[in-house]
mmCIF file of C-alpha atoms and ligand atoms in Angstrom:
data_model
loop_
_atom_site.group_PDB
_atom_site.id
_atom_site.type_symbol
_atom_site.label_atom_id
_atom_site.label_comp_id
_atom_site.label_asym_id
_atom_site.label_seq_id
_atom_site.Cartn_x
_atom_site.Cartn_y
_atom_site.Cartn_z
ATOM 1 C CA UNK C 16 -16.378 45.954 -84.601
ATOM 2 C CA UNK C 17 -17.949 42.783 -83.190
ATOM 3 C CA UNK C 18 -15.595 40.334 -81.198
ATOM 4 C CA UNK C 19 -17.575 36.795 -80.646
ATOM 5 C CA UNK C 20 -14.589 34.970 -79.445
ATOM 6 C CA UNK C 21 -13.145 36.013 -76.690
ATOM 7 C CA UNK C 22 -11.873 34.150 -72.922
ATOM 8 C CA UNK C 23 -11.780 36.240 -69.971
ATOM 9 C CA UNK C 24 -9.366 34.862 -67.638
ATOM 10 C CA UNK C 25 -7.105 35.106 -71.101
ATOM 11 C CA UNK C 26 -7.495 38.660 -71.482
ATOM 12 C CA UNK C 27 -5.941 40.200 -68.243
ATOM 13 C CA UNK C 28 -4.559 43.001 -68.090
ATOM 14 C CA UNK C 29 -1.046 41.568 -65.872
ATOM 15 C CA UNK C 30 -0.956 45.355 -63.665
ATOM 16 C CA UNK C 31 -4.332 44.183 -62.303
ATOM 17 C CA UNK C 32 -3.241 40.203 -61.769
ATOM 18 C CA UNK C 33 -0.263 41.645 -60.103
ATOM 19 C CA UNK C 34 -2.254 44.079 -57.808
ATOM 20 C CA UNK C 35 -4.972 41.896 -57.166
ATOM 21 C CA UNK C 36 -2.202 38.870 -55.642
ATOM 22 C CA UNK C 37 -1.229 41.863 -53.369
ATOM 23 C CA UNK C 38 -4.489 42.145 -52.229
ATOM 24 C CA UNK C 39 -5.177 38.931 -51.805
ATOM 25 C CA UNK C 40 -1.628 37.853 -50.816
ATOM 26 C CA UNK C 41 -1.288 35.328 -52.774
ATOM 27 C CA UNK C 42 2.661 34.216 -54.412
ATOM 28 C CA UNK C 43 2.285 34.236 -58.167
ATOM 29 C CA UNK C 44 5.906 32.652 -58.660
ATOM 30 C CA UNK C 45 7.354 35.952 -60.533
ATOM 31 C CA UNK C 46 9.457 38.329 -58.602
ATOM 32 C CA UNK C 47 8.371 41.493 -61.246
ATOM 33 C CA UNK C 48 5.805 42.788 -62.977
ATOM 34 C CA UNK C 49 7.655 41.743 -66.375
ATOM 35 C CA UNK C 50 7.885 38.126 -65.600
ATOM 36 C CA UNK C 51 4.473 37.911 -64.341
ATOM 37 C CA UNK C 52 3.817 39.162 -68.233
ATOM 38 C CA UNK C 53 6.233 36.905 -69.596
ATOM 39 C CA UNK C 54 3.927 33.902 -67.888
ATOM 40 C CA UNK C 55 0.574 34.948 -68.693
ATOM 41 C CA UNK C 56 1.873 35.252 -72.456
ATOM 42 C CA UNK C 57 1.947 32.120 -74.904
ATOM 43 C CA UNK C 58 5.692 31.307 -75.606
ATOM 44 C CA UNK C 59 6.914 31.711 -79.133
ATOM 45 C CA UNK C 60 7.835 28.249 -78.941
ATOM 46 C CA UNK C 61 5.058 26.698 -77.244
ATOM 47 C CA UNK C 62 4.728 22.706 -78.462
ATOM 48 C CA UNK C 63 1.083 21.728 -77.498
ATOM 49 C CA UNK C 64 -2.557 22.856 -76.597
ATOM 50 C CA UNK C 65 -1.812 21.909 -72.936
ATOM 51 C CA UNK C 66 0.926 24.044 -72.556
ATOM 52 C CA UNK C 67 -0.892 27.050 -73.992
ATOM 53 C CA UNK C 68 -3.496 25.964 -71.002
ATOM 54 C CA UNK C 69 -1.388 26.274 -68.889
ATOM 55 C CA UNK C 70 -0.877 30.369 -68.950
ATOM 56 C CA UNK C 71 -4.615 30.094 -67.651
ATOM 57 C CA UNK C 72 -2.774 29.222 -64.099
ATOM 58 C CA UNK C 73 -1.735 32.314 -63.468
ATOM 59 C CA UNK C 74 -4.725 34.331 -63.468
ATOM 60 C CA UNK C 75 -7.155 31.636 -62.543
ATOM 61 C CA UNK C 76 -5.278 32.536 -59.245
ATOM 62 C CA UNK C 77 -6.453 35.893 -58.184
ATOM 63 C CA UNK C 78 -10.344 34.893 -59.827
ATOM 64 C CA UNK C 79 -11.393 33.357 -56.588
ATOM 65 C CA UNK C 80 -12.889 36.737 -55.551
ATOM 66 C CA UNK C 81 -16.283 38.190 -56.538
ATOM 67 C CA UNK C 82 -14.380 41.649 -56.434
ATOM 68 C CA UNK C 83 -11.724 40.474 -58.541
ATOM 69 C CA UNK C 84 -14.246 39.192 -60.976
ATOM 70 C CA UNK C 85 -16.166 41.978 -60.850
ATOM 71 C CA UNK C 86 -13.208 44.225 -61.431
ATOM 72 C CA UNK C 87 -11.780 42.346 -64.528
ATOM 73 C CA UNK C 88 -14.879 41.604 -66.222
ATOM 74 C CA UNK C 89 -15.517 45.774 -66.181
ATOM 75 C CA UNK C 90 -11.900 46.643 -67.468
ATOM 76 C CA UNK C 91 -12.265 44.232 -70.651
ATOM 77 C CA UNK C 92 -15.377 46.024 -71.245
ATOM 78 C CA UNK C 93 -13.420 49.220 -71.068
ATOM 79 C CA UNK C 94 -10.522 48.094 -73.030
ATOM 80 C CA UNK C 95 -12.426 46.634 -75.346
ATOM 81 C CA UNK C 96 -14.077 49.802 -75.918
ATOM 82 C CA UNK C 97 -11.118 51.740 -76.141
ATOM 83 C CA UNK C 98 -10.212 49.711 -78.808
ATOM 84 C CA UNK C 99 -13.231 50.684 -81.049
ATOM 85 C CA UNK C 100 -15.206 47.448 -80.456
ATOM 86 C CA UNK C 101 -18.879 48.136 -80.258
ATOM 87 C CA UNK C 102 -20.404 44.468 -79.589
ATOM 88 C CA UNK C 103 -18.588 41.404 -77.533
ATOM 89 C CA UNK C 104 -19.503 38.107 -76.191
ATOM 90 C CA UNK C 105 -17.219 37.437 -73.194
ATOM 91 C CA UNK C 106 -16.878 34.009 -71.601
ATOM 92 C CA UNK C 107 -15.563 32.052 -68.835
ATOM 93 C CA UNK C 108 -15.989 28.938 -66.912
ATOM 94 C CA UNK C 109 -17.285 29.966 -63.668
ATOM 95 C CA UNK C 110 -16.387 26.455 -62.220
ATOM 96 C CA UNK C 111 -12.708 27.779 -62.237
ATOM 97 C CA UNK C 112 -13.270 30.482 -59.685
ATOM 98 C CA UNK C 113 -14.938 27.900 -57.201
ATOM 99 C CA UNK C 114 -11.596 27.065 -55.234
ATOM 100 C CA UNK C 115 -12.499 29.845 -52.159
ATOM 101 C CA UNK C 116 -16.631 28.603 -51.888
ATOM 102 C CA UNK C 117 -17.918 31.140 -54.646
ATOM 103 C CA UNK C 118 -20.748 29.305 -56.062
ATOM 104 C CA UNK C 119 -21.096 29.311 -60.099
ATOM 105 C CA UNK C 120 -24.347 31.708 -59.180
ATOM 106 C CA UNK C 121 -22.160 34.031 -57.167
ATOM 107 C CA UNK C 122 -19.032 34.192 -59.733
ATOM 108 C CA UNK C 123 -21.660 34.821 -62.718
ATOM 109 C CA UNK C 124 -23.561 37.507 -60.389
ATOM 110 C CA UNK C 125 -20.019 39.160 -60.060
ATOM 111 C CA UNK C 126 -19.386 39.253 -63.941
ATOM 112 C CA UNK C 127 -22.454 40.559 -64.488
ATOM 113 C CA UNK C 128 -22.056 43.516 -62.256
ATOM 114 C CA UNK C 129 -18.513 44.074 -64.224
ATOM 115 C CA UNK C 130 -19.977 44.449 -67.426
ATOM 116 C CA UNK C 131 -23.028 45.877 -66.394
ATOM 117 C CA UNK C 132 -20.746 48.735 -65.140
ATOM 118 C CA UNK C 133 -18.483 48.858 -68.374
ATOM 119 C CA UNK C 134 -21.420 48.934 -70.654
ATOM 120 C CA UNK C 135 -22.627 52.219 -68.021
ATOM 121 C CA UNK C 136 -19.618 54.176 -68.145
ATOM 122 C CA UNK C 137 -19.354 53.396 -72.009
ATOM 123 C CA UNK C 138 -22.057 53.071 -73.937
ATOM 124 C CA UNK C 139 -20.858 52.875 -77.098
ATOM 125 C CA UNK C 140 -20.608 49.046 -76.342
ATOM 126 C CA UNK C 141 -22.673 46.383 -75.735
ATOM 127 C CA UNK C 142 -21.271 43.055 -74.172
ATOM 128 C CA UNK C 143 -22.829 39.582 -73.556
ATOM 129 C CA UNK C 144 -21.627 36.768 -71.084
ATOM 130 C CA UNK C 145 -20.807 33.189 -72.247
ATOM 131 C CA UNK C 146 -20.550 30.616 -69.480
ATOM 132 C CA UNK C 147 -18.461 27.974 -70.349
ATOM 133 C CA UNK C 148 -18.569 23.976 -68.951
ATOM 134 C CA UNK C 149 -15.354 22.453 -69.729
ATOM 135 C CA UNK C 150 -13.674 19.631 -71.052
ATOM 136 C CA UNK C 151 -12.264 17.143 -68.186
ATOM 137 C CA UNK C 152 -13.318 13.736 -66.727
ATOM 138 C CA UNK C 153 -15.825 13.230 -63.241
ATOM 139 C CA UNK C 154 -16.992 16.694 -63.644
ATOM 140 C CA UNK C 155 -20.475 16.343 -64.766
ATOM 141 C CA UNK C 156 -21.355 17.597 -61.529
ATOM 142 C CA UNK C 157 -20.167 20.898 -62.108
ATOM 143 C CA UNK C 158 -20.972 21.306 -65.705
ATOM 144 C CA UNK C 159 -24.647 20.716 -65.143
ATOM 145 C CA UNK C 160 -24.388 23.741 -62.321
ATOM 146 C CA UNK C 161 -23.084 25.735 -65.333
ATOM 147 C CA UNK C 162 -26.169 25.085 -67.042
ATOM 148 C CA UNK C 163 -28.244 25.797 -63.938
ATOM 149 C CA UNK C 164 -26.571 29.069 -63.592
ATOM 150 C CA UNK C 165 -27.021 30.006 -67.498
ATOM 151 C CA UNK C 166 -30.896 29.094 -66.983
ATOM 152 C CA UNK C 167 -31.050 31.063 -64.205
ATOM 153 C CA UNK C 168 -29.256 34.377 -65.167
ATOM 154 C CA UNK C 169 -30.290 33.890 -68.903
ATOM 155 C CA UNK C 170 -31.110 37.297 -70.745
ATOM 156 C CA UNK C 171 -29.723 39.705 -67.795
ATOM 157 C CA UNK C 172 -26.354 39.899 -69.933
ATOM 158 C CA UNK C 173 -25.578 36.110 -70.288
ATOM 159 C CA UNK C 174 -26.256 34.584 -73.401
ATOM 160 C CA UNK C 175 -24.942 31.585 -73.840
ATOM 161 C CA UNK C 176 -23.173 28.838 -72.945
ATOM 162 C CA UNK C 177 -19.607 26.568 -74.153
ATOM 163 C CA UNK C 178 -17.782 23.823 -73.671
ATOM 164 C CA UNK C 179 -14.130 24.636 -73.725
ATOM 165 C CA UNK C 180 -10.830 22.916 -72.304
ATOM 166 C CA UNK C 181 -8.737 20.362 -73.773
ATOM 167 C CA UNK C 182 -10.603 18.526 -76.897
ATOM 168 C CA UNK C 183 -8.100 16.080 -77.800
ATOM 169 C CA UNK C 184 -8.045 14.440 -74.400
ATOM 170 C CA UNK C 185 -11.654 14.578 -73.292
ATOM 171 C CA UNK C 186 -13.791 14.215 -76.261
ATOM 172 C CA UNK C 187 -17.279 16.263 -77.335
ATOM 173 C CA UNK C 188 -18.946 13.305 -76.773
ATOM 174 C CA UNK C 189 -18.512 12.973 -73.039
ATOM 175 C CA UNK C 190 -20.610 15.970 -72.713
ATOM 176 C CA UNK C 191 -24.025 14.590 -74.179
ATOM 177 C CA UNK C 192 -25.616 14.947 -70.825
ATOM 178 C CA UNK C 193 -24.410 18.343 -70.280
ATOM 179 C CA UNK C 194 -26.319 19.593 -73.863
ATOM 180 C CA UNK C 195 -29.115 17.668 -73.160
ATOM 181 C CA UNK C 196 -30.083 19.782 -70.481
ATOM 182 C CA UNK C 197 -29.057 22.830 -72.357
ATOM 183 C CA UNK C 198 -31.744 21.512 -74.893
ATOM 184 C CA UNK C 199 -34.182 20.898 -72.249
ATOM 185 C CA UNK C 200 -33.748 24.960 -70.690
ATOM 186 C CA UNK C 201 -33.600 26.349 -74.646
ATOM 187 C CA UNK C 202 -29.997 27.700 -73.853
ATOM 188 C CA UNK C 203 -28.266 29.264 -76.980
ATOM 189 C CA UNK C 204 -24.717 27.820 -77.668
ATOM 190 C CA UNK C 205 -21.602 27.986 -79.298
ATOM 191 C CA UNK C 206 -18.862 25.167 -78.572
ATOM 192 C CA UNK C 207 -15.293 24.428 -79.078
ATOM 193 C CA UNK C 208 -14.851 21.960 -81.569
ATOM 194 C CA UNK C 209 -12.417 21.013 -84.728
ATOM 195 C CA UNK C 210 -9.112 23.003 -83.043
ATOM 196 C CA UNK C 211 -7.205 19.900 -81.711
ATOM 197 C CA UNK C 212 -9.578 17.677 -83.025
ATOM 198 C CA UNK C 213 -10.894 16.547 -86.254
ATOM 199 C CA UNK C 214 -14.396 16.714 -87.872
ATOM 200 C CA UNK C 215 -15.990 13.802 -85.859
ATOM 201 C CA UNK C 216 -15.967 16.181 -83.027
ATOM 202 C CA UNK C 217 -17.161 18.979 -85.365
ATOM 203 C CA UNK C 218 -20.040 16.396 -86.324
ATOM 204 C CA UNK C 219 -20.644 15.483 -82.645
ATOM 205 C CA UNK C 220 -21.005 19.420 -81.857
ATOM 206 C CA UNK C 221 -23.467 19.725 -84.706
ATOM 207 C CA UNK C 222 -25.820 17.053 -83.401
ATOM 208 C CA UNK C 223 -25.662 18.948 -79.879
ATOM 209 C CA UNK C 224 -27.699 21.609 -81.805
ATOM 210 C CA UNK C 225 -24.923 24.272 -81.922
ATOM 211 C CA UNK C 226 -25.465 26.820 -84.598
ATOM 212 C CA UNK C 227 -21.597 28.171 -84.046
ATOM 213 C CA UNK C 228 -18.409 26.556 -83.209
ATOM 214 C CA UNK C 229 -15.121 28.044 -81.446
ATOM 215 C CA UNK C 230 -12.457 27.677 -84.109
ATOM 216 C CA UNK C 231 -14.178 24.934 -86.104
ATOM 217 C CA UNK C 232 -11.302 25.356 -88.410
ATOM 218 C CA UNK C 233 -10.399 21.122 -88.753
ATOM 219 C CA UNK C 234 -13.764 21.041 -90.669
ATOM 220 C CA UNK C 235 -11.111 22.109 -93.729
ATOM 221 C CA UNK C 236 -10.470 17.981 -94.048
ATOM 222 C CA UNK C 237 -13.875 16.896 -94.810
ATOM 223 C CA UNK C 238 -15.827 18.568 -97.905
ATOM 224 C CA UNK C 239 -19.237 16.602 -96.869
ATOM 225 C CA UNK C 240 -18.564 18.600 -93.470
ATOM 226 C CA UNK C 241 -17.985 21.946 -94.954
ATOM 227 C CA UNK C 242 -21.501 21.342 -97.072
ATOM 228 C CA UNK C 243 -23.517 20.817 -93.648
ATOM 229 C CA UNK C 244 -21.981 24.143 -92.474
ATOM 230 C CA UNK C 245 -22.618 26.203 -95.637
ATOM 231 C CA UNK C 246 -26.297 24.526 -95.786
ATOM 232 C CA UNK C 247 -27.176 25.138 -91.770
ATOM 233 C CA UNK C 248 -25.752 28.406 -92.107
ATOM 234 C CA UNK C 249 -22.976 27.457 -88.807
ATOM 235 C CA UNK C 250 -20.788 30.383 -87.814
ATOM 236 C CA UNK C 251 -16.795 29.375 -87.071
ATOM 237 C CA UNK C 252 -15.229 31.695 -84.486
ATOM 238 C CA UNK C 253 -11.958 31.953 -86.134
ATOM 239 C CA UNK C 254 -9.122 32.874 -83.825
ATOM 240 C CA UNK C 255 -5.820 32.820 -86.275
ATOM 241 C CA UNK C 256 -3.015 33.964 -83.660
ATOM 242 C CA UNK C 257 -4.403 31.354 -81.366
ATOM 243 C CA UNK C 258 -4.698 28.664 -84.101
ATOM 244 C CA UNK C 259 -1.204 28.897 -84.568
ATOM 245 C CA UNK C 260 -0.106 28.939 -80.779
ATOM 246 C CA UNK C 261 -1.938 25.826 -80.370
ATOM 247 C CA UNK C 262 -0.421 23.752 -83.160
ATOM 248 C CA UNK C 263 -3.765 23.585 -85.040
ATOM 249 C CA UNK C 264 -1.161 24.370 -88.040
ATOM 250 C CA UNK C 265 2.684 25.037 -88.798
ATOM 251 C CA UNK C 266 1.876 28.209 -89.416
ATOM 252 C CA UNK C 267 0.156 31.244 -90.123
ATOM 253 C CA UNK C 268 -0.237 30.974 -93.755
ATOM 254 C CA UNK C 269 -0.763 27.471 -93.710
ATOM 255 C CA UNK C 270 -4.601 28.356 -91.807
ATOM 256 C CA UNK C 271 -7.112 27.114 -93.779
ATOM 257 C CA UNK C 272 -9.343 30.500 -92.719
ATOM 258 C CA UNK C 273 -9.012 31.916 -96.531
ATOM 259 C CA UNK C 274 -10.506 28.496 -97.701
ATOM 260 C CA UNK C 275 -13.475 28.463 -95.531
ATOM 261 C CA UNK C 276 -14.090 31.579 -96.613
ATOM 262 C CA UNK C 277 -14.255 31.174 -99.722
ATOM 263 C CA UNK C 278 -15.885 28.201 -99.740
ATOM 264 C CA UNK C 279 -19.058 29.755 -98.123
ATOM 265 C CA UNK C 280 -18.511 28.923 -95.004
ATOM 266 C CA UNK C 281 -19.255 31.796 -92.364
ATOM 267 C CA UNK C 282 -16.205 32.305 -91.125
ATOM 268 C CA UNK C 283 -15.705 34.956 -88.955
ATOM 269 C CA UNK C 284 -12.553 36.330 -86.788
ATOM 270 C CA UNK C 285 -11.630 36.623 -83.486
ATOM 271 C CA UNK C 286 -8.617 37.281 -80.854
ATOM 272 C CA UNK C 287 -9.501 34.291 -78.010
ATOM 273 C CA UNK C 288 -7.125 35.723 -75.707
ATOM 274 C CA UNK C 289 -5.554 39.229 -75.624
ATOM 275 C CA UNK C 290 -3.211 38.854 -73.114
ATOM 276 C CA UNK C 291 -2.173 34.822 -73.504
ATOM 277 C CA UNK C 292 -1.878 35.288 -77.043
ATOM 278 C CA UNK C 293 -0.920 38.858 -76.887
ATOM 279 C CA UNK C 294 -3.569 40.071 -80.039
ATOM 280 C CA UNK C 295 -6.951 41.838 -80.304
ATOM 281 C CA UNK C 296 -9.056 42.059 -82.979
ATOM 282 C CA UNK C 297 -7.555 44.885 -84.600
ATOM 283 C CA UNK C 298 -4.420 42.591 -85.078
ATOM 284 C CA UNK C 299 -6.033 39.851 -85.795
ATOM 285 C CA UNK C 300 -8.048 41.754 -89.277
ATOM 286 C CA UNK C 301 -4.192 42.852 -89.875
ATOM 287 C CA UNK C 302 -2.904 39.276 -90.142
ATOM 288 C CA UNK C 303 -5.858 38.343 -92.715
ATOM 289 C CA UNK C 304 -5.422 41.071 -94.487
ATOM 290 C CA UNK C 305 -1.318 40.616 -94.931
ATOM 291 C CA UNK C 306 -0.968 37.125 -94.350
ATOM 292 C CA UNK C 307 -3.940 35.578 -95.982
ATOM 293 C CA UNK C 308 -5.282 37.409 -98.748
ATOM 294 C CA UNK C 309 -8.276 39.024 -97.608
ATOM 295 C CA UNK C 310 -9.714 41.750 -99.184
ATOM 296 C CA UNK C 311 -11.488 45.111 -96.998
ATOM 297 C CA UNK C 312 -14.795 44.196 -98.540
ATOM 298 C CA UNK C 313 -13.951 40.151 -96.972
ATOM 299 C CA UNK C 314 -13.480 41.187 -93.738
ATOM 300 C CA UNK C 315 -16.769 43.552 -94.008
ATOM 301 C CA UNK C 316 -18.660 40.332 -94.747
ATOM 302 C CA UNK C 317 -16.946 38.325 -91.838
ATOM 303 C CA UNK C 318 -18.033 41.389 -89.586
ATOM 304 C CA UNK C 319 -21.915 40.928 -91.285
ATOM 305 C CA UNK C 320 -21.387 36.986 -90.538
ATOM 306 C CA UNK C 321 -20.514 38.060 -86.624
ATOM 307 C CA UNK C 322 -22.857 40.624 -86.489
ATOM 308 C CA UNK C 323 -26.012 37.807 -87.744
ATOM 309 C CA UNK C 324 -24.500 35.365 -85.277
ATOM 310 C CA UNK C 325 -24.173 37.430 -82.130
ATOM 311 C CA UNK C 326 -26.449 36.098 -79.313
ATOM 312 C CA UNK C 327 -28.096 38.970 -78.282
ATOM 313 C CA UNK C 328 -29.705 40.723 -81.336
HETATM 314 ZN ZN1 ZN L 415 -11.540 29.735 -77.117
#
């Protein structure tokens, strides 16, 4: 099972977030261990993108450590594992876990050791590192670190780099710069584009020189669009549960994934977050296959579409 989709700081287990504000003695705002879940978890009624952001809070908290980053990034890779998932790309945006003077180079060096240690105690999986710049005004700055970082640790488990965060209120094409350089070093990419916008950002992302997109999915309104993809052969990380969450539509059998699909598109799926939007990808190949029509043998050729796009080969 390959997962290409999938944040870190979204996939917590809430025991550890708990224990590791103990450590650190830091007040998360919940007096138990259930509401602490109940706040890292997307409400069933949640109205807007932002608001979904906004479980990131929690455990952004406690990733101000290198051992707390080096602990969570090796228990994904072990849950992940225990879930039967052989290959994952994990990312995060080490600019988030800057707040106690961790530099980006630190952070990444602490998420490396994580998986590094996963992938040794199970070997059965193999697990690359995504760093992600995000979306947000006056901080160029700290994007263009992100980049640094990527160049520098390229190839010793990180394999790529993002652009995540809010799309509908900071637009792809603030980040020209940022993908310049990423040009300029050779850096593979994926980046978040067409979930709460439409397909000018998709376009935008395209001319960047990305050969995938997070989500992707808005790329449904524009047949000329859908074309480019089929032709450049552009993977769309999928993440249905998420897709949902977010607003990107009313509802689950209302996502256009099923279209893409069988349009040509390389569509492929995903869980985003397995704590915020309490799923994996186990659950997420369960929702296809009862909610949107796929067959077995579709979701064996979304799993050949992951495994062609994965970074490391
Ligand atoms: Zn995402």
């Amino acid at each position: 099972m390959t997962e290409l989709h999938l944040h870190l700081d979204g996939s917590l287990r809430p025991e550890t977030v708990w224990e590791l504000a103990k450590i650190q003695g830091i007040d998360l705002g919940a007096k138990d261990i259930d509401e602490l879940k109940f706040m890292m978890k997307v409400p069933d009624d949640c109205k807007t993108l932002h608001e979904c952001l906004e479980r990131f809070d929690v455990p952004l908290k406690v990733l101000q450590t290198a051992d707390a980053i080096e602990r969570v990034t090796f228990e994904l890779v072990e849950d992940l594992s225990n879930i039967g998932v052989d290959y994952a790309e994990i990312r995060f945006a080490p600019q988030l876990s800057t707040e106690k003077g961790l530099s980006q180079d630190e952070i990444v060096e602490a998420a490396i050791k994580g998986a590094k240690r996963g992938m040794e105690k199970y070997p059965n999986i193999k697990c690359g590192l995504i760093l992600c710049c995000m979306r947000n005004e006056n901080i160029e700055d700290k994007n263009l670190q992100t980049i640094e970082t990527a160049k520098k640790y390229m190839g010793d488990v990180v394999c790529a780099v993002d652009l995540a965060g809010a799309e509908s209120l900071y637009p792809t094409e603030m980040f020209e710069n940022v993908f310049k350089k990423a040009n300029e070093y050779n850096l593979l990419r994926t980046i978040h584009a067409g979930e709460a916008a439409g397909p000018d950002s998709i376009r935008k992302a395209l001319s960047y020189g990305t050969k995938r997109l997070g989500h992707g999915v808005n790329a449904i309104f524009d047949k000329e669009l859908m074309e480019e993809l089929i032709d450049k052969g552009v993977t769309l990380e999928v993440c249905v549960t998420s897709n949902y969450q977010t607003k990107v539509v009313d509802s689950i059998d209302k996502h256009p994934v099923k279209k893409l699909f069988d349009a040509g598109v390389r569509v492929t799926v995903n869980s985003d977050n397995m704590t915020v939007s309490d799923t994996n990808i186990h659950k997420e190949i369960k929702i296809l296959k009862e909610q949107l029509g796929f067959t077995d043998a579709d979701i064996e050729k979304m799993q050949k579409y992951a495994e062609e796009a994965r970074f490391i080969k």
